[in-house]
């Protein structure tokens, strides 16, 4: 029972990561990867994780590690950072597509590319589809886009710090030039 209580407390802590409204609105931090929207964010990062349907354990590992770090980075950024992370998988017709659709509905962090059968030959199509999707946002397109694979760990907090630092350096240099 004590272990269950500890697990529940940890889940409660994770639920609180996206509740700071000053950092923008953040959804899907409790079970899936973040999809944050912060209209005033200086840096918006869209991460497309090219994934394979059969590797659910890798998606779950990502959700429980660096997706949580991303949610934390957004919550601590004082509205300077917005991050969206989504798994990109072929959404064509094949065995197991129903399970993928259920997973996509449950977590809200997957993009099933319509009509695309998944396989090694579909990697380029997934990359192009995810880039187009990221930059076709009805809000503003991301200032940065990252493509990675489902078997890769991303130091998202370090990346966020570098991107925010670069953005502030560019803004400072423009102000210095204009003055």
Tab-separated table of N, CA, C and O in Angstrom, residues 7-116:
chain	number	residue	atom	x	y	z
A	7	UNK	N	3.491	6.108	-5.493
A	7	UNK	CA	3.260	6.268	-6.925
A	7	UNK	C	2.182	7.316	-7.180
A	7	UNK	O	2.315	8.138	-8.091
A	8	UNK	N	1.117	7.310	-6.386
A	8	UNK	CA	0.061	8.299	-6.541
A	8	UNK	C	0.587	9.708	-6.274
A	8	UNK	O	0.236	10.660	-6.971
A	9	UNK	N	1.448	9.859	-5.250
A	9	UNK	CA	2.036	11.160	-4.951
A	9	UNK	C	2.909	11.649	-6.096
A	9	UNK	O	2.877	12.823	-6.457
A	10	UNK	N	3.703	10.747	-6.695
A	10	UNK	CA	4.538	11.117	-7.835
A	10	UNK	C	3.678	11.567	-9.006
A	10	UNK	O	3.993	12.549	-9.681
A	11	UNK	N	2.584	10.854	-9.265
A	11	UNK	CA	1.673	11.236	-10.344
A	11	UNK	C	1.064	12.605	-10.072
A	11	UNK	O	0.933	13.424	-10.983
A	12	UNK	N	0.702	12.879	-8.826
A	12	UNK	CA	0.151	14.183	-8.463
A	12	UNK	C	1.173	15.286	-8.730
A	12	UNK	O	0.835	16.349	-9.230
A	13	UNK	N	2.451	15.034	-8.381
A	13	UNK	CA	3.508	16.017	-8.634
A	13	UNK	C	3.622	16.295	-10.121
A	13	UNK	O	3.731	17.437	-10.543
A	14	UNK	N	3.607	15.242	-10.945
A	14	UNK	CA	3.726	15.419	-12.385
A	14	UNK	C	2.528	16.174	-12.946
A	14	UNK	O	2.666	16.967	-13.868
A	15	UNK	N	1.351	15.950	-12.406
A	15	UNK	CA	0.163	16.668	-12.870
A	15	UNK	C	0.332	18.170	-12.662
A	15	UNK	O	-0.185	18.965	-13.422
A	16	UNK	N	1.047	18.552	-11.648
A	16	UNK	CA	1.222	19.960	-11.344
A	16	UNK	C	2.197	20.683	-12.240
A	16	UNK	O	2.283	21.895	-12.218
A	17	UNK	N	2.937	19.978	-13.063
A	17	UNK	CA	3.966	20.612	-13.880
A	17	UNK	C	3.413	21.671	-14.810
A	17	UNK	O	4.044	22.678	-15.054
A	18	UNK	N	2.269	21.452	-15.398
A	18	UNK	CA	1.745	22.389	-16.391
A	18	UNK	C	0.727	23.355	-15.850
A	18	UNK	O	0.081	24.043	-16.615
A	19	UNK	N	0.566	23.459	-14.549
A	19	UNK	CA	-0.497	24.277	-14.005
A	19	UNK	C	-0.150	25.748	-13.866
A	19	UNK	O	-1.010	26.554	-13.578
A	20	UNK	N	1.087	26.154	-14.073
A	20	UNK	CA	1.461	27.548	-13.980
A	20	UNK	C	0.991	28.269	-15.234
A	20	UNK	O	1.616	28.205	-16.275
A	21	UNK	N	-0.129	28.962	-15.154
A	21	UNK	CA	-0.713	29.604	-16.321
A	21	UNK	C	0.133	30.752	-16.832
A	21	UNK	O	0.003	31.145	-17.975
A	22	UNK	N	1.020	31.311	-16.009
A	22	UNK	CA	1.883	32.376	-16.493
A	22	UNK	C	2.858	31.861	-17.532
A	22	UNK	O	3.382	32.608	-18.329
A	23	UNK	N	3.090	30.569	-17.547
A	23	UNK	CA	4.004	29.981	-18.522
A	23	UNK	C	3.264	29.545	-19.773
A	23	UNK	O	3.807	28.864	-20.605
A	24	UNK	N	2.008	29.924	-19.924
A	24	UNK	CA	1.241	29.523	-21.091
A	24	UNK	C	0.420	28.307	-20.758
A	24	UNK	O	0.537	27.720	-19.692
A	25	UNK	N	-0.437	27.918	-21.659
A	25	UNK	CA	-1.276	26.758	-21.375
A	25	UNK	C	-0.540	25.509	-21.814
A	25	UNK	O	0.109	25.492	-22.844
A	26	UNK	N	-0.615	24.487	-21.016
A	26	UNK	CA	0.125	23.262	-21.268
A	26	UNK	C	-0.825	22.100	-21.079
A	26	UNK	O	-1.463	21.986	-20.066
A	27	UNK	N	-0.921	21.253	-22.097
A	27	UNK	CA	-1.820	20.114	-21.979
A	27	UNK	C	-1.048	18.823	-22.185
A	27	UNK	O	0.071	18.831	-22.657
A	28	UNK	N	-1.658	17.732	-21.824
A	28	UNK	CA	-1.104	16.396	-22.012
A	28	UNK	C	0.169	16.145	-21.218
A	28	UNK	O	0.961	15.299	-21.580
A	29	UNK	N	0.399	16.868	-20.115
A	29	UNK	CA	1.616	16.628	-19.340
A	29	UNK	C	1.462	15.449	-18.398
A	29	UNK	O	2.444	14.954	-17.901
A	30	UNK	N	0.230	15.022	-18.135
A	30	UNK	CA	0.066	13.954	-17.165
A	30	UNK	C	0.308	12.586	-17.779
A	30	UNK	O	0.831	11.712	-17.122
A	31	UNK	N	-0.068	12.384	-19.014
A	31	UNK	CA	0.095	11.052	-19.576
A	31	UNK	C	0.843	11.046	-20.897
A	31	UNK	O	1.419	10.049	-21.265
A	32	UNK	N	0.814	12.115	-21.615
A	32	UNK	CA	1.487	12.142	-22.911
A	32	UNK	C	2.533	13.234	-22.945
A	32	UNK	O	2.803	13.907	-21.955
A	33	UNK	N	3.116	13.414	-24.109
A	33	UNK	CA	4.112	14.464	-24.287
A	33	UNK	C	3.419	15.818	-24.384
A	33	UNK	O	2.264	15.903	-24.782
A	34	UNK	N	4.132	16.884	-24.031
A	34	UNK	CA	3.501	18.206	-23.995
A	34	UNK	C	3.125	18.752	-25.361
A	34	UNK	O	3.772	18.472	-26.364
A	35	UNK	N	2.064	19.515	-25.358
A	35	UNK	CA	1.619	20.330	-26.485
A	35	UNK	C	1.347	21.681	-25.867
A	35	UNK	O	0.252	21.955	-25.433
A	36	UNK	N	2.375	22.504	-25.749
A	36	UNK	CA	2.186	23.767	-25.043
A	36	UNK	C	1.929	24.887	-26.031
A	36	UNK	O	2.440	24.902	-27.140
A	37	UNK	N	1.109	25.801	-25.583
A	37	UNK	CA	0.804	26.980	-26.377
A	37	UNK	C	1.039	28.181	-25.485
A	37	UNK	O	0.411	28.326	-24.454
A	38	UNK	N	1.943	29.010	-25.887
A	38	UNK	CA	2.247	30.221	-25.138
A	38	UNK	C	2.426	31.329	-26.160
A	38	UNK	O	3.498	31.467	-26.751
A	39	UNK	N	1.362	32.096	-26.418
A	39	UNK	CA	1.398	33.109	-27.475
A	39	UNK	C	2.575	34.068	-27.401
A	39	UNK	O	3.090	34.488	-28.414
A	40	UNK	N	3.035	34.402	-26.201
A	40	UNK	CA	4.143	35.338	-26.080
A	40	UNK	C	5.502	34.681	-25.997
A	40	UNK	O	6.503	35.350	-25.759
A	41	UNK	N	5.581	33.372	-26.200
A	41	UNK	CA	6.861	32.661	-26.051
A	41	UNK	C	7.883	33.162	-27.061
A	41	UNK	O	7.577	33.350	-28.236
A	42	UNK	N	9.094	33.369	-26.569
A	42	UNK	CA	10.194	33.784	-27.450
A	42	UNK	C	10.685	32.614	-28.296
A	42	UNK	O	11.148	32.783	-29.407
A	43	UNK	N	10.593	31.414	-27.714
A	43	UNK	CA	11.058	30.205	-28.398
A	43	UNK	C	9.915	29.193	-28.415
A	43	UNK	O	9.345	28.880	-27.376
A	44	UNK	N	9.575	28.721	-29.609
A	44	UNK	CA	8.603	27.638	-29.732
A	44	UNK	C	9.301	26.489	-30.452
A	44	UNK	O	9.831	26.660	-31.546
A	45	UNK	N	9.319	25.361	-29.814
A	45	UNK	CA	10.018	24.188	-30.336
A	45	UNK	C	9.015	23.094	-30.638
A	45	UNK	O	8.218	22.726	-29.784
A	46	UNK	N	9.038	22.594	-31.860
A	46	UNK	CA	8.214	21.452	-32.246
A	46	UNK	C	9.160	20.275	-32.471
A	46	UNK	O	10.090	20.371	-33.266
A	47	UNK	N	8.932	19.189	-31.743
A	47	UNK	CA	9.774	17.996	-31.870
A	47	UNK	C	8.952	16.887	-32.508
A	47	UNK	O	7.917	16.485	-31.978
A	48	UNK	N	9.400	16.418	-33.667
A	48	UNK	CA	8.764	15.300	-34.353
A	48	UNK	C	9.604	14.050	-34.102
A	48	UNK	O	10.763	13.980	-34.513
A	49	UNK	N	9.010	13.088	-33.416
A	49	UNK	CA	9.700	11.842	-33.105
A	49	UNK	C	9.241	10.795	-34.109
A	49	UNK	O	8.092	10.349	-34.070
A	50	UNK	N	10.120	10.434	-35.035
A	50	UNK	CA	9.780	9.434	-36.050
A	50	UNK	C	9.740	8.082	-35.351
A	50	UNK	O	10.737	7.621	-34.801
A	51	UNK	N	8.548	7.475	-35.367
A	51	UNK	CA	8.331	6.267	-34.573
A	51	UNK	C	7.881	5.095	-35.428
A	51	UNK	O	7.367	5.265	-36.526
A	52	UNK	N	8.075	3.918	-34.870
A	52	UNK	CA	7.680	2.667	-35.503
A	52	UNK	C	6.490	2.108	-34.722
A	52	UNK	O	6.533	2.066	-33.490
A	53	UNK	N	5.449	1.661	-35.396
A	53	UNK	CA	4.243	1.197	-34.712
A	53	UNK	C	4.487	0.139	-33.641
A	53	UNK	O	3.905	0.203	-32.556
A	54	UNK	N	5.346	-0.802	-33.916
A	54	UNK	CA	5.542	-1.934	-33.010
A	54	UNK	C	6.365	-1.587	-31.770
A	54	UNK	O	6.488	-2.401	-30.870
A	55	UNK	N	6.905	-0.377	-31.689
A	55	UNK	CA	7.810	-0.029	-30.589
A	55	UNK	C	7.139	0.853	-29.543
A	55	UNK	O	7.641	1.899	-29.166
A	56	UNK	N	6.020	0.402	-29.058
A	56	UNK	CA	5.262	1.139	-28.044
A	56	UNK	C	6.110	1.386	-26.802
A	56	UNK	O	6.014	2.448	-26.181
A	57	UNK	N	6.940	0.416	-26.427
A	57	UNK	CA	7.743	0.578	-25.207
A	57	UNK	C	8.692	1.771	-25.317
A	57	UNK	O	8.967	2.442	-24.325
A	58	UNK	N	9.167	2.078	-26.527
A	58	UNK	CA	10.036	3.241	-26.692
A	58	UNK	C	9.244	4.542	-26.547
A	58	UNK	O	9.726	5.509	-25.954
A	59	UNK	N	8.031	4.568	-27.090
A	59	UNK	CA	7.189	5.752	-26.931
A	59	UNK	C	6.867	5.982	-25.452
A	59	UNK	O	6.923	7.111	-24.957
A	60	UNK	N	6.536	4.899	-24.756
A	60	UNK	CA	6.226	5.027	-23.323
A	60	UNK	C	7.452	5.485	-22.529
A	60	UNK	O	7.329	6.286	-21.590
A	61	UNK	N	8.633	4.991	-22.900
A	61	UNK	CA	9.865	5.415	-22.222
A	61	UNK	C	10.104	6.906	-22.459
A	61	UNK	O	10.472	7.640	-21.529
A	62	UNK	N	9.870	7.374	-23.667
A	62	UNK	CA	10.025	8.801	-23.975
A	62	UNK	C	9.034	9.633	-23.176
A	62	UNK	O	9.383	10.664	-22.609
A	63	UNK	N	7.796	9.163	-23.121
A	63	UNK	CA	6.766	9.891	-22.360
A	63	UNK	C	7.151	10.051	-20.892
A	63	UNK	O	6.870	11.081	-20.275
A	64	UNK	N	7.769	9.015	-20.345
A	64	UNK	CA	8.073	9.052	-18.906
A	64	UNK	C	9.434	9.678	-18.596
A	64	UNK	O	9.767	9.845	-17.425
A	65	UNK	N	10.202	10.047	-19.605
A	65	UNK	CA	11.522	10.639	-19.342
A	65	UNK	C	11.584	12.049	-19.913
A	65	UNK	O	11.179	13.003	-19.276
A	66	UNK	N	12.071	12.198	-21.130
A	66	UNK	CA	12.324	13.549	-21.607
A	66	UNK	C	11.079	14.346	-21.967
A	66	UNK	O	11.118	15.577	-22.015
A	67	UNK	N	9.936	13.710	-22.137
A	67	UNK	CA	8.693	14.492	-22.275
A	67	UNK	C	8.356	15.176	-20.956
A	67	UNK	O	7.892	16.317	-20.943
A	68	UNK	N	8.581	14.489	-19.856
A	68	UNK	CA	8.358	15.107	-18.545
A	68	UNK	C	9.341	16.255	-18.324
A	68	UNK	O	8.984	17.290	-17.773
A	69	UNK	N	10.585	16.077	-18.776
A	69	UNK	CA	11.573	17.157	-18.672
A	69	UNK	C	11.144	18.358	-19.504
A	69	UNK	O	11.349	19.501	-19.098
A	70	UNK	N	10.556	18.102	-20.655
A	70	UNK	CA	10.070	19.196	-21.506
A	70	UNK	C	8.959	19.964	-20.805
A	70	UNK	O	8.938	21.202	-20.812
A	71	UNK	N	8.033	19.241	-20.196
A	71	UNK	CA	6.942	19.891	-19.468
A	71	UNK	C	7.493	20.739	-18.331
A	71	UNK	O	7.037	21.862	-18.090
A	72	UNK	N	8.497	20.232	-17.649
A	72	UNK	CA	9.133	20.965	-16.549
A	72	UNK	C	9.808	22.235	-17.077
A	72	UNK	O	9.675	23.303	-16.489
A	73	UNK	N	10.520	22.116	-18.197
A	73	UNK	CA	11.213	23.272	-18.780
A	73	UNK	C	10.218	24.364	-19.166
A	73	UNK	O	10.464	25.553	-18.935
A	74	UNK	N	9.083	23.972	-19.736
A	74	UNK	CA	8.051	24.950	-20.104
A	74	UNK	C	7.501	25.624	-18.851
A	74	UNK	O	7.367	26.850	-18.791
A	75	UNK	N	7.206	24.836	-17.834
A	75	UNK	CA	6.635	25.378	-16.598
A	75	UNK	C	7.589	26.354	-15.919
A	75	UNK	O	7.143	27.328	-15.311
A	76	UNK	N	8.884	26.127	-16.039
A	76	UNK	CA	9.880	26.978	-15.378
A	76	UNK	C	10.360	28.143	-16.228
A	76	UNK	O	11.171	28.944	-15.786
A	77	UNK	N	9.867	28.269	-17.466
A	77	UNK	CA	10.411	29.259	-18.402
A	77	UNK	C	9.782	30.641	-18.301
A	77	UNK	O	10.161	31.533	-19.057
A	78	UNK	N	8.835	30.831	-17.422
A	78	UNK	CA	8.150	32.123	-17.284
A	78	UNK	C	7.555	32.606	-18.597
A	78	UNK	O	7.616	33.789	-18.927
A	79	UNK	N	7.015	31.671	-19.359
A	79	UNK	CA	6.343	32.032	-20.610
A	79	UNK	C	7.259	32.250	-21.800
A	79	UNK	O	6.801	32.608	-22.882
A	80	UNK	N	8.564	32.031	-21.639
A	80	UNK	CA	9.499	32.237	-22.746
A	80	UNK	C	9.543	31.059	-23.715
A	80	UNK	O	10.049	31.187	-24.814
A	81	UNK	N	9.035	29.896	-23.287
A	81	UNK	CA	9.222	28.659	-24.035
A	81	UNK	C	7.904	27.915	-24.203
A	81	UNK	O	7.110	27.817	-23.274
A	82	UNK	N	7.696	27.406	-25.398
A	82	UNK	CA	6.567	26.513	-25.678
A	82	UNK	C	7.134	25.302	-26.420
A	82	UNK	O	7.946	25.456	-27.335
A	83	UNK	N	6.740	24.112	-26.008
A	83	UNK	CA	7.247	22.887	-26.643
A	83	UNK	C	6.078	21.978	-26.981
A	83	UNK	O	5.187	21.765	-26.165
A	84	UNK	N	6.107	21.450	-28.196
A	84	UNK	CA	5.174	20.413	-28.612
A	84	UNK	C	6.008	19.220	-29.062
A	84	UNK	O	6.936	19.375	-29.856
A	85	UNK	N	5.672	18.054	-28.539
A	85	UNK	CA	6.359	16.824	-28.929
A	85	UNK	C	5.308	15.856	-29.421
A	85	UNK	O	4.316	15.618	-28.738
A	86	UNK	N	5.519	15.334	-30.629
A	86	UNK	CA	4.583	14.329	-31.128
A	86	UNK	C	5.313	13.216	-31.857
A	86	UNK	O	6.323	13.436	-32.509
A	87	UNK	N	4.762	12.013	-31.686
A	87	UNK	CA	5.281	10.830	-32.369
A	87	UNK	C	4.638	10.766	-33.738
A	87	UNK	O	3.420	10.935	-33.865
A	88	UNK	N	5.445	10.522	-34.764
A	88	UNK	CA	4.947	10.470	-36.135
A	88	UNK	C	5.013	9.022	-36.607
A	88	UNK	O	6.085	8.412	-36.658
A	89	UNK	N	3.838	8.474	-36.926
A	89	UNK	CA	3.720	7.075	-37.318
A	89	UNK	C	2.838	6.997	-38.562
A	89	UNK	O	1.889	7.768	-38.697
A	90	UNK	N	3.138	6.065	-39.440
A	90	UNK	CA	2.276	5.852	-40.599
A	90	UNK	C	0.883	5.420	-40.154
A	90	UNK	O	0.747	4.558	-39.294
A	91	UNK	N	-0.135	6.050	-40.719
A	91	UNK	CA	-1.506	5.757	-40.309
A	91	UNK	C	-2.272	4.977	-41.354
A	91	UNK	O	-3.496	4.992	-41.376
A	92	UNK	N	-1.548	4.288	-42.227
A	92	UNK	CA	-2.199	3.509	-43.284
A	92	UNK	C	-2.859	2.260	-42.750
A	92	UNK	O	-2.988	2.057	-41.542
A	93	UNK	N	-3.251	1.417	-43.653
A	93	UNK	CA	-3.971	0.204	-43.289
A	93	UNK	C	-2.990	-0.958	-43.108
A	93	UNK	O	-2.323	-1.360	-44.050
A	94	UNK	N	-2.901	-1.492	-41.896
A	94	UNK	CA	-2.068	-2.649	-41.602
A	94	UNK	C	-2.477	-3.209	-40.252
A	94	UNK	O	-3.208	-2.561	-39.496
A	95	UNK	N	-1.980	-4.388	-39.925
A	95	UNK	CA	-2.300	-4.992	-38.631
A	95	UNK	C	-1.803	-4.100	-37.509
A	95	UNK	O	-0.669	-3.632	-37.536
A	96	UNK	N	-2.647	-3.869	-36.547
A	96	UNK	CA	-2.250	-3.077	-35.392
A	96	UNK	C	-2.606	-1.604	-35.486
A	96	UNK	O	-2.371	-0.860	-34.541
A	97	UNK	N	-3.147	-1.147	-36.612
A	97	UNK	CA	-3.461	0.277	-36.738
A	97	UNK	C	-4.559	0.690	-35.750
A	97	UNK	O	-4.560	1.819	-35.259
A	98	UNK	N	-5.453	-0.236	-35.415
A	98	UNK	CA	-6.489	0.079	-34.425
A	98	UNK	C	-5.874	0.377	-33.059
A	98	UNK	O	-6.309	1.297	-32.359
A	99	UNK	N	-4.855	-0.400	-32.683
A	99	UNK	CA	-4.176	-0.160	-31.402
A	99	UNK	C	-3.471	1.196	-31.401
A	99	UNK	O	-3.459	1.894	-30.398
A	100	UNK	N	-2.880	1.566	-32.547
A	100	UNK	CA	-2.227	2.867	-32.655
A	100	UNK	C	-3.244	3.999	-32.512
A	100	UNK	O	-2.975	5.004	-31.866
A	101	UNK	N	-4.403	3.829	-33.120
A	101	UNK	CA	-5.443	4.853	-33.020
A	101	UNK	C	-5.916	5.002	-31.580
A	101	UNK	O	-6.163	6.111	-31.116
A	102	UNK	N	-6.023	3.888	-30.865
A	102	UNK	CA	-6.403	3.944	-29.450
A	102	UNK	C	-5.329	4.658	-28.630
A	102	UNK	O	-5.639	5.486	-27.768
A	103	UNK	N	-4.073	4.333	-28.905
A	103	UNK	CA	-2.969	4.988	-28.204
A	103	UNK	C	-2.962	6.487	-28.502
A	103	UNK	O	-2.779	7.314	-27.592
A	104	UNK	N	-3.188	6.842	-29.758
A	104	UNK	CA	-3.223	8.254	-30.150
A	104	UNK	C	-4.344	8.983	-29.421
A	104	UNK	O	-4.164	10.111	-28.934
A	105	UNK	N	-5.495	8.359	-29.306
A	105	UNK	CA	-6.626	8.972	-28.597
A	105	UNK	C	-6.339	9.088	-27.101
A	105	UNK	O	-6.686	10.077	-26.466
A	106	UNK	N	-5.687	8.091	-26.542
A	106	UNK	CA	-5.393	8.089	-25.108
A	106	UNK	C	-4.379	9.161	-24.721
A	106	UNK	O	-4.561	9.878	-23.744
A	107	UNK	N	-3.301	9.277	-25.480
A	107	UNK	CA	-2.215	10.177	-25.109
A	107	UNK	C	-2.270	11.555	-25.767
A	107	UNK	O	-1.731	12.512	-25.240
A	108	UNK	N	-2.841	11.646	-26.951
A	108	UNK	CA	-2.923	12.932	-27.627
A	108	UNK	C	-1.598	13.463	-28.129
A	108	UNK	O	-1.467	14.650	-28.406
A	109	UNK	N	-0.595	12.602	-28.263
A	109	UNK	CA	0.734	13.070	-28.672
A	109	UNK	C	1.253	12.342	-29.921
A	109	UNK	O	2.456	12.246	-30.127
A	110	UNK	N	0.324	11.857	-30.736
A	110	UNK	CA	0.738	11.114	-31.929
A	110	UNK	C	0.130	11.730	-33.182
A	110	UNK	O	-0.984	12.239	-33.161
A	111	UNK	N	0.888	11.676	-34.257
A	111	UNK	CA	0.398	12.077	-35.569
A	111	UNK	C	0.465	10.838	-36.452
A	111	UNK	O	1.552	10.367	-36.783
A	112	UNK	N	-0.700	10.294	-36.794
A	112	UNK	CA	-0.772	9.150	-37.693
A	112	UNK	C	-0.918	9.708	-39.096
A	112	UNK	O	-1.960	10.261	-39.454
A	113	UNK	N	0.136	9.583	-39.904
A	113	UNK	CA	0.129	10.155	-41.244
A	113	UNK	C	-0.889	9.387	-42.086
A	113	UNK	O	-0.729	8.180	-42.307
A	114	UNK	N	-1.938	10.062	-42.532
A	114	UNK	CA	-3.010	9.381	-43.269
A	114	UNK	C	-2.507	8.673	-44.530
A	114	UNK	O	-1.725	9.231	-45.298
A	115	UNK	N	-2.951	7.440	-44.697
A	115	UNK	CA	-2.658	6.679	-45.906
A	115	UNK	C	-1.229	6.198	-46.061
A	115	UNK	O	-0.873	5.643	-47.094
A	116	UNK	N	-0.392	6.391	-45.062
A	116	UNK	CA	1.012	5.996	-45.177
A	116	UNK	C	1.255	4.688	-44.443
A	116	UNK	O	1.113	4.610	-43.227
